[in-house]
mmCIF file of C-alpha atoms in Angstrom:
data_model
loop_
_atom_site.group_PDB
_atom_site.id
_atom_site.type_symbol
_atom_site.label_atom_id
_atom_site.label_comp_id
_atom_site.label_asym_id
_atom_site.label_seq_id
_atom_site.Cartn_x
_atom_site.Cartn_y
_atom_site.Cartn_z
ATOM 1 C CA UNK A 1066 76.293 50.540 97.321
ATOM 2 C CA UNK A 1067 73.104 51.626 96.625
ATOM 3 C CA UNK A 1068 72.637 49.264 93.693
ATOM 4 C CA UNK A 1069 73.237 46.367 96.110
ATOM 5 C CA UNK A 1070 70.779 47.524 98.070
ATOM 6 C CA UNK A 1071 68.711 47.166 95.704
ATOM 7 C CA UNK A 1072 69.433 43.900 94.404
ATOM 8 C CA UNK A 1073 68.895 42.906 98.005
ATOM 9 C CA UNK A 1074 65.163 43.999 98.592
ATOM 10 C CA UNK A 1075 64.619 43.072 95.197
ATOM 11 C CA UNK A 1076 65.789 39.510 95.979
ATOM 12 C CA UNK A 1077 63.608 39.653 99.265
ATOM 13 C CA UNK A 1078 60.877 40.689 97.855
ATOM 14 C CA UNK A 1079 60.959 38.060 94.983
ATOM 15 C CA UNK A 1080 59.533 35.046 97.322
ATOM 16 C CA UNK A 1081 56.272 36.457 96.310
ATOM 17 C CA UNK A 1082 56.952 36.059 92.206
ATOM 18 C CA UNK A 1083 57.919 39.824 91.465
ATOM 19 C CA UNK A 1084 57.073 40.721 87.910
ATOM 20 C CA UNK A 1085 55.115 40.959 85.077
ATOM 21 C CA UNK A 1086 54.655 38.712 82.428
ATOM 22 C CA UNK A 1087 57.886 37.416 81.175
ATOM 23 C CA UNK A 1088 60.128 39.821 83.224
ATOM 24 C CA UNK A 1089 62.124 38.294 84.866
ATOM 25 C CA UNK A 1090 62.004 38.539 88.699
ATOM 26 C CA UNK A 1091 65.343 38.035 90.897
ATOM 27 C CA UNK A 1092 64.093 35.326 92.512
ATOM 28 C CA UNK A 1093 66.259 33.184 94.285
ATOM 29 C CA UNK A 1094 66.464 29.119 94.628
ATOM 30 C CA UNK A 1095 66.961 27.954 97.991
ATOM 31 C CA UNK A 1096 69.596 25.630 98.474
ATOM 32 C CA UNK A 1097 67.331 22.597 98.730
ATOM 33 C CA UNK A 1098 65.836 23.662 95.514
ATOM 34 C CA UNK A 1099 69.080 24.096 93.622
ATOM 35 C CA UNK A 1100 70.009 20.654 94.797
ATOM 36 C CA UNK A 1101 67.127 18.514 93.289
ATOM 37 C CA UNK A 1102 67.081 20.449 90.309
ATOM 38 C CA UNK A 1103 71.210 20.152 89.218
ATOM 39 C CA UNK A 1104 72.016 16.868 90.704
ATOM 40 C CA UNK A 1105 71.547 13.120 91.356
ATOM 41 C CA UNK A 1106 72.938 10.613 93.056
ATOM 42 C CA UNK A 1107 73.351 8.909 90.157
ATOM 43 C CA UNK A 1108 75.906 11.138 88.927
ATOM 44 C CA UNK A 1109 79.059 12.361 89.185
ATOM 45 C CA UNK A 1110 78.995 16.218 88.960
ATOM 46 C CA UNK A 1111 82.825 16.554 88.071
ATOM 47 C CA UNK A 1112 82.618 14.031 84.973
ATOM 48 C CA UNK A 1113 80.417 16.398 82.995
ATOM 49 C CA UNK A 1114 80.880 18.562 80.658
ATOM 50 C CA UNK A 1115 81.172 21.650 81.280
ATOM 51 C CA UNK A 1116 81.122 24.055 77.874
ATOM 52 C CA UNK A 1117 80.873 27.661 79.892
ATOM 53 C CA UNK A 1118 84.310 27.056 80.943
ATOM 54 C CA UNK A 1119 85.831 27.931 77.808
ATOM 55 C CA UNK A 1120 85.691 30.440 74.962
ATOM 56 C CA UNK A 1121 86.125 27.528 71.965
ATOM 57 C CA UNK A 1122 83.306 27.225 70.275
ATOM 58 C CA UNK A 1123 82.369 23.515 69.720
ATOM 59 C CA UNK A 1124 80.651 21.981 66.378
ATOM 60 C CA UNK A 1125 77.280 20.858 68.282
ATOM 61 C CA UNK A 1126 77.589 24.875 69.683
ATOM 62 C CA UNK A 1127 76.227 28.158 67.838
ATOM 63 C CA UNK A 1128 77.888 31.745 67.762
ATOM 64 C CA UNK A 1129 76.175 34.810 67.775
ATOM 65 C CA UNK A 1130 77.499 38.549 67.766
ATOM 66 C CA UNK A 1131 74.676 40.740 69.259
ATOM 67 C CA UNK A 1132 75.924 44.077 68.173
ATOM 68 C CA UNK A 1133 74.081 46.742 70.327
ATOM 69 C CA UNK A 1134 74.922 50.546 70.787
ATOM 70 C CA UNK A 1135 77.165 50.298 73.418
ATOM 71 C CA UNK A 1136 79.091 47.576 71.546
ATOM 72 C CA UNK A 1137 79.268 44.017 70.644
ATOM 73 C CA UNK A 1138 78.757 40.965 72.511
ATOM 74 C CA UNK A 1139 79.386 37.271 71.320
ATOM 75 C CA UNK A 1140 78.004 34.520 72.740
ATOM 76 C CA UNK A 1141 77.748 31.431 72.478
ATOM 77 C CA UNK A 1142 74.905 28.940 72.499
ATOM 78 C CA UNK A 1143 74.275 25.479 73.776
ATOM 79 C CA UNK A 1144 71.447 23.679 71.790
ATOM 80 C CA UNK A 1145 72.464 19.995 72.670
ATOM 81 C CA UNK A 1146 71.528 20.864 76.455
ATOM 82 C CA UNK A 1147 68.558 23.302 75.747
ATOM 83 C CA UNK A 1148 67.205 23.222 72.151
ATOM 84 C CA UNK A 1149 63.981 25.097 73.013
ATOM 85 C CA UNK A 1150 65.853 28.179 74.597
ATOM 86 C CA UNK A 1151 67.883 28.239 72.132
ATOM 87 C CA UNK A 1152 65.438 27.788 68.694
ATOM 88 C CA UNK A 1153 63.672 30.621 69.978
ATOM 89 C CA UNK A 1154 66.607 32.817 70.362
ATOM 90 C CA UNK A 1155 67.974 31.927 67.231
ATOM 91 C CA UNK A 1156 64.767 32.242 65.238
ATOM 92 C CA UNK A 1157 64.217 35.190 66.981
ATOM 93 C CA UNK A 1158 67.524 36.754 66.045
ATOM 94 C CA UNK A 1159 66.837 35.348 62.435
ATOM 95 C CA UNK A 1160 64.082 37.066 62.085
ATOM 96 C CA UNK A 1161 65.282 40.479 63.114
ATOM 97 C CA UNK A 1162 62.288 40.606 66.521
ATOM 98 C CA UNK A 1163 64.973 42.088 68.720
ATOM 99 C CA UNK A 1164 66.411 44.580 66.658
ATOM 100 C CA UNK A 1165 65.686 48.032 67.889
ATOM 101 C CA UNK A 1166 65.140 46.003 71.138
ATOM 102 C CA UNK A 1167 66.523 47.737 74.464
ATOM 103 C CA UNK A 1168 67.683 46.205 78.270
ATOM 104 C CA UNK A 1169 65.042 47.430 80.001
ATOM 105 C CA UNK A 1170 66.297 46.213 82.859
ATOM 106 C CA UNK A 1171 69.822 46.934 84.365
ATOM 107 C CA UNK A 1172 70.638 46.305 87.925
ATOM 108 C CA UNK A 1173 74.307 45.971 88.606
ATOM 109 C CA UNK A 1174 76.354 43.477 90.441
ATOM 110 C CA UNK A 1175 73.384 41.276 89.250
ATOM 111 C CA UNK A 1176 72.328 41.109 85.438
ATOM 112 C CA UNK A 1177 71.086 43.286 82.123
ATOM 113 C CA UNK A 1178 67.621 42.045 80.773
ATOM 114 C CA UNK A 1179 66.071 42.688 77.350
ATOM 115 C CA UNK A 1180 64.324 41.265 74.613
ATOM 116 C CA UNK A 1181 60.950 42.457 75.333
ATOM 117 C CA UNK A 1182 59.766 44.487 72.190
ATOM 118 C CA UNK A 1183 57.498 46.487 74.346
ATOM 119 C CA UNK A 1184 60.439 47.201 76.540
ATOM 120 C CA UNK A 1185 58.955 47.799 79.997
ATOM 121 C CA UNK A 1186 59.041 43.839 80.756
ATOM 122 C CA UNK A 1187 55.486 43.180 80.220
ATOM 123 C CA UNK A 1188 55.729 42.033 76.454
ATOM 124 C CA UNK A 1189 57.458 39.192 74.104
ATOM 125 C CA UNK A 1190 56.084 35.717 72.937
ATOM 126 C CA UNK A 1191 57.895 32.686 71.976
ATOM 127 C CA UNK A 1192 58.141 31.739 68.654
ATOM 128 C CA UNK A 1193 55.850 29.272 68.961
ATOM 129 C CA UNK A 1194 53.104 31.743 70.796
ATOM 130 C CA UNK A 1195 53.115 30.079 73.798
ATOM 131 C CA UNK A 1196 55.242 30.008 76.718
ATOM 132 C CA UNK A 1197 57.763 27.206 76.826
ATOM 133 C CA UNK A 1198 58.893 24.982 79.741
ATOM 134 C CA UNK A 1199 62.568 25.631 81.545
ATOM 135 C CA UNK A 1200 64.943 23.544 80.161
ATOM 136 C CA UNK A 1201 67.548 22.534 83.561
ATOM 137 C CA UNK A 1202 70.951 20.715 83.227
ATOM 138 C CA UNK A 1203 73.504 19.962 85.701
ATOM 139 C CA UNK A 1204 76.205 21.419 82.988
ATOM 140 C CA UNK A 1205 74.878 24.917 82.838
ATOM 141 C CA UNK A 1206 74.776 27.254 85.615
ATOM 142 C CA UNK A 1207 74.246 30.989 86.595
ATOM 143 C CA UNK A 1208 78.112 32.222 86.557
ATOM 144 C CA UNK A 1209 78.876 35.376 85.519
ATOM 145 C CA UNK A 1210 78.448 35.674 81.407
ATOM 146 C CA UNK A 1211 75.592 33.234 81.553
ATOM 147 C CA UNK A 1212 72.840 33.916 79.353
ATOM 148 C CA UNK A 1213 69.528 32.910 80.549
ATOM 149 C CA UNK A 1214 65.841 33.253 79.685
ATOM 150 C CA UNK A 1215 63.682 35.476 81.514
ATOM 151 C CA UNK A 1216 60.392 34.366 83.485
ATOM 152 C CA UNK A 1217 57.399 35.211 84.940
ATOM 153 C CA UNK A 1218 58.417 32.680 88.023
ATOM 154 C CA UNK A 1219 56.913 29.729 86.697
ATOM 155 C CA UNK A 1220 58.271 26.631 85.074
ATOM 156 C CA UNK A 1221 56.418 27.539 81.977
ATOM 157 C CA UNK A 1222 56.879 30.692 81.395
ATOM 158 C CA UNK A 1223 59.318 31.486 78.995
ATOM 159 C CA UNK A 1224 58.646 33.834 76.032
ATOM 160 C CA UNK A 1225 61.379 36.190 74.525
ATOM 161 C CA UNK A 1226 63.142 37.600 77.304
ATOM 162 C CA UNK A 1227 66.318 36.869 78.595
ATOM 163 C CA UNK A 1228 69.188 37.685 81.220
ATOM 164 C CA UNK A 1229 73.128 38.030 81.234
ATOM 165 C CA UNK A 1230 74.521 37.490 84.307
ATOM 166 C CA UNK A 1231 76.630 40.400 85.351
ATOM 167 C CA UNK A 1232 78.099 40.025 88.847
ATOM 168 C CA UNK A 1233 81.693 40.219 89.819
ATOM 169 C CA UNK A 1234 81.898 39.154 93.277
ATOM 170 C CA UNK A 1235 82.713 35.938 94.655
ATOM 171 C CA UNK A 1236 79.426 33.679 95.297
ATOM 172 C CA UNK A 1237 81.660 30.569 96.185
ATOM 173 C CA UNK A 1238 80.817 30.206 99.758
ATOM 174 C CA UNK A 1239 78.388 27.464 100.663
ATOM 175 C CA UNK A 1240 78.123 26.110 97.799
ATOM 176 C CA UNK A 1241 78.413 22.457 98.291
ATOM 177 C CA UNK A 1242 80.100 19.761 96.180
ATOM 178 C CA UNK A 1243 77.399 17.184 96.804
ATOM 179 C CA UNK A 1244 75.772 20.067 94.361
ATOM 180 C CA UNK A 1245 77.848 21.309 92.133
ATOM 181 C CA UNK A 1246 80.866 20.356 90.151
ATOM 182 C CA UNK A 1247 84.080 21.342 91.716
ATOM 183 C CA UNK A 1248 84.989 23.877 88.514
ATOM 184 C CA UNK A 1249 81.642 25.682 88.654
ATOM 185 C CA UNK A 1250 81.937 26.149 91.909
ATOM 186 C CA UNK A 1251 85.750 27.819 90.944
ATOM 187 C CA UNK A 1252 83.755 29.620 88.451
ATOM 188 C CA UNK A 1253 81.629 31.220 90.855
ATOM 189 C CA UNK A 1254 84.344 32.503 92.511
ATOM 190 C CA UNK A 1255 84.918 35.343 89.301
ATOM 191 C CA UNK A 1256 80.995 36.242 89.665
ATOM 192 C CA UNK A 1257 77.290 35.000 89.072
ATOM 193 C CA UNK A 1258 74.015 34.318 90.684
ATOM 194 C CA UNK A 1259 73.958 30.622 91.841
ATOM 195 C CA UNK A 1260 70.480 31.410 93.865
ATOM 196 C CA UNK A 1261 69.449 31.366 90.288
ATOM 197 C CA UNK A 1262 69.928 28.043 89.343
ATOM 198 C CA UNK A 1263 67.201 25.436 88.747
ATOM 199 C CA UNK A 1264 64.682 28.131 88.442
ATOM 200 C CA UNK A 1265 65.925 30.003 84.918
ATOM 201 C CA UNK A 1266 67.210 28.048 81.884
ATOM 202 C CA UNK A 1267 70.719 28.831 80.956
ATOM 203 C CA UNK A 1268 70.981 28.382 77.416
ATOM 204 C CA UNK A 1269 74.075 30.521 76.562
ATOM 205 C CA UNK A 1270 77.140 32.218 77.540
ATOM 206 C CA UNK A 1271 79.418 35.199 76.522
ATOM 207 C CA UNK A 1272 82.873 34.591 74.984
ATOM 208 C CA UNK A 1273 86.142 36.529 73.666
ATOM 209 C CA UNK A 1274 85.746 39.997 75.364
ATOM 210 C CA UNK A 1275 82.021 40.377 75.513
ATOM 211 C CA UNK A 1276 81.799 41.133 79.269
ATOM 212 C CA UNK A 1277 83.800 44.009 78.651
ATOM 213 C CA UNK A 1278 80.408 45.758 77.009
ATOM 214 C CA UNK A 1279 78.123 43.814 79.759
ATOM 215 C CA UNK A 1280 79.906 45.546 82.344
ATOM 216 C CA UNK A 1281 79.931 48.862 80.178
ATOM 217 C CA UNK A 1282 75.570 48.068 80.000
ATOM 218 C CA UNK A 1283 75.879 47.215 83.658
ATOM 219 C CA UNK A 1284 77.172 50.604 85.094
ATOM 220 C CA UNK A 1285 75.544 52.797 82.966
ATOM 221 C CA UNK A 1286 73.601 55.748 84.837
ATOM 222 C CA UNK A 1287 70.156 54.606 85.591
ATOM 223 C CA UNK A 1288 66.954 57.189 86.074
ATOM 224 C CA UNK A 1289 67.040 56.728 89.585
ATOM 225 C CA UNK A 1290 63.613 56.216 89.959
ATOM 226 C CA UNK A 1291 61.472 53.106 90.836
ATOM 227 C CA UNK A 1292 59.955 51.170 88.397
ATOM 228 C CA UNK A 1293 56.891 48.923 88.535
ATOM 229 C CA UNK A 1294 58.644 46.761 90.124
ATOM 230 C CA UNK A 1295 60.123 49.193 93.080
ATOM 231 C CA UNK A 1296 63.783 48.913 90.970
ATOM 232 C CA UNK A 1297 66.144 51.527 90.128
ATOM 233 C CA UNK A 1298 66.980 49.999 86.966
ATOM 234 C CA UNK A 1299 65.815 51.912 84.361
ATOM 235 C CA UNK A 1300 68.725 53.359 82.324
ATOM 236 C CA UNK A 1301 69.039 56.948 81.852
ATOM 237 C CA UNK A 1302 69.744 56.671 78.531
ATOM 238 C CA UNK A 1303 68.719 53.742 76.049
ATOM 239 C CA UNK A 1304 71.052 50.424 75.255
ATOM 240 C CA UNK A 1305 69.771 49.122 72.297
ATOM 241 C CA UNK A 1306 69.864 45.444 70.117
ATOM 242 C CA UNK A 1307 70.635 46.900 66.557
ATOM 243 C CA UNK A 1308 71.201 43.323 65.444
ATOM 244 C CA UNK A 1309 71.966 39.374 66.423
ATOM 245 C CA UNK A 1310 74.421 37.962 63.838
ATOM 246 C CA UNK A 1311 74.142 34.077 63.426
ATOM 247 C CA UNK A 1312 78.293 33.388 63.159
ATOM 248 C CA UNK A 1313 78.052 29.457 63.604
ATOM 249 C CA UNK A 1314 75.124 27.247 63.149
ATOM 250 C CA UNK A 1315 75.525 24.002 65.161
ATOM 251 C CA UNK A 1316 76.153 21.095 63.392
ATOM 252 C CA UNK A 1317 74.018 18.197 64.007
ATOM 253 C CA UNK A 1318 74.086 14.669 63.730
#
């Protein structure tokens, strides 16, 4: 209960751009937002392709394990619908910048955050330095298992962070079809954060049995103290990244 509560001011409070650079803050999309940013007239929603709604692992797709102490996690990556997001990540992973990494950031019933080698959510760069713009499709949304990059709140302000969605509960209601495509919006029924979408770049999302350790990072004891950010989502006891294994390497045409 209490962790709700939480996830409730935080999302309140989050109008005015909560946290620091490259933290991500829980700020929420109003519908109107969500709308212009994951549809057009032009198209028709439930035509698309929609590659979080299934574990296969496609040849224009990339696998990674991220092995951390409380177990491993594969996910898989979409670089055909956001190549930036998803360079970094992978060069990242390459490169070995989030091993010894932790989620400094749990809050759950909402998401676990890390990838900030400083690991209070105030650190991380891109790989190219610089922040990098959000990369939006209709095909990719918040649902639970999505992985996302973190922000600062702006459109260009992407570094190394990034989010999995946790949440359990049904977000279904309201969510329109004029909107969404009918199957996301079945999706949402099994969990996510749809207030999410259009503001955060989905560029990823777990397979197999991966949530099985999200949920295990989820619930973990936090310190129960407030953060910078007024949060109780400091865990009592570190979750670390020993390693991200490239499995698959899209193939490209």
């Amino acid at each position: 209960m209490k962790k709700k509560i939480m996830l409730s001011v935080a999302t309140l409070a989050a109008l005015a751009v909560l946290g620091a650079c490259n933290s991500t803050s829980t700020t929420k999309s109003s519908d109107s937002s969500t709308a212009t940013t994951t549809t057009s007239s032009s198209v028709d929603l439930n035509s698309l392709e929609l590659p979080q709604l299934t574990d296969e692992v496609a040849e224009n797709e990339t696998l990674v394990e991220m092995v951390t102490s409380a177990g491993s996690i594969k996910i898989k990556l979409f670089p055909s619908l956001a190549p930036k997001a998803v360079e970094n990540f992978v060069t990242h992973a390459k490169e070995g910048y989030y091993n010894g990494t932790k989620f400094h950031r749990v809050i759950e019933d909402f998401m676990i955050q890390g990838g900030d080698p400083k690991g209070d959510g105030t650190g991380g760069e891109s790989i190219w330095g610089d922040p990098f713009k959000n990369e939006i499709s209709n095909q990719l949304y918040n649902i639970r298992g999505a992985l996302a990059m973190a922000n600062a709140g702006g459109d260009a302000s992407n570094g190394s962070q990034f989010f999995i969605v946790q949440n359990n509960d049904d977000k279904s209601d309201g969510l329109a079809i004029q909107y969404y495509p009918e199957a996301i919006i079945e999706a949402y029924k099994k969990g996510g954060v749809p207030q999410l979408d259009g503001g955060y770049t989905v560029f990823g999302q777990v397979v197999d049995n991966g949530m099985e350790v999200v949920d295990k990072i989820a619930t973990s004891e936090t310190t129960g103290e407030a953060n910078s950010m007024g949060e109780d989502s400091t865990l009592k006891e570190d979750v670390t990244i020993k390693e991200i294994k490239i499995l698959q390497e899209a193939k490209t045409k």
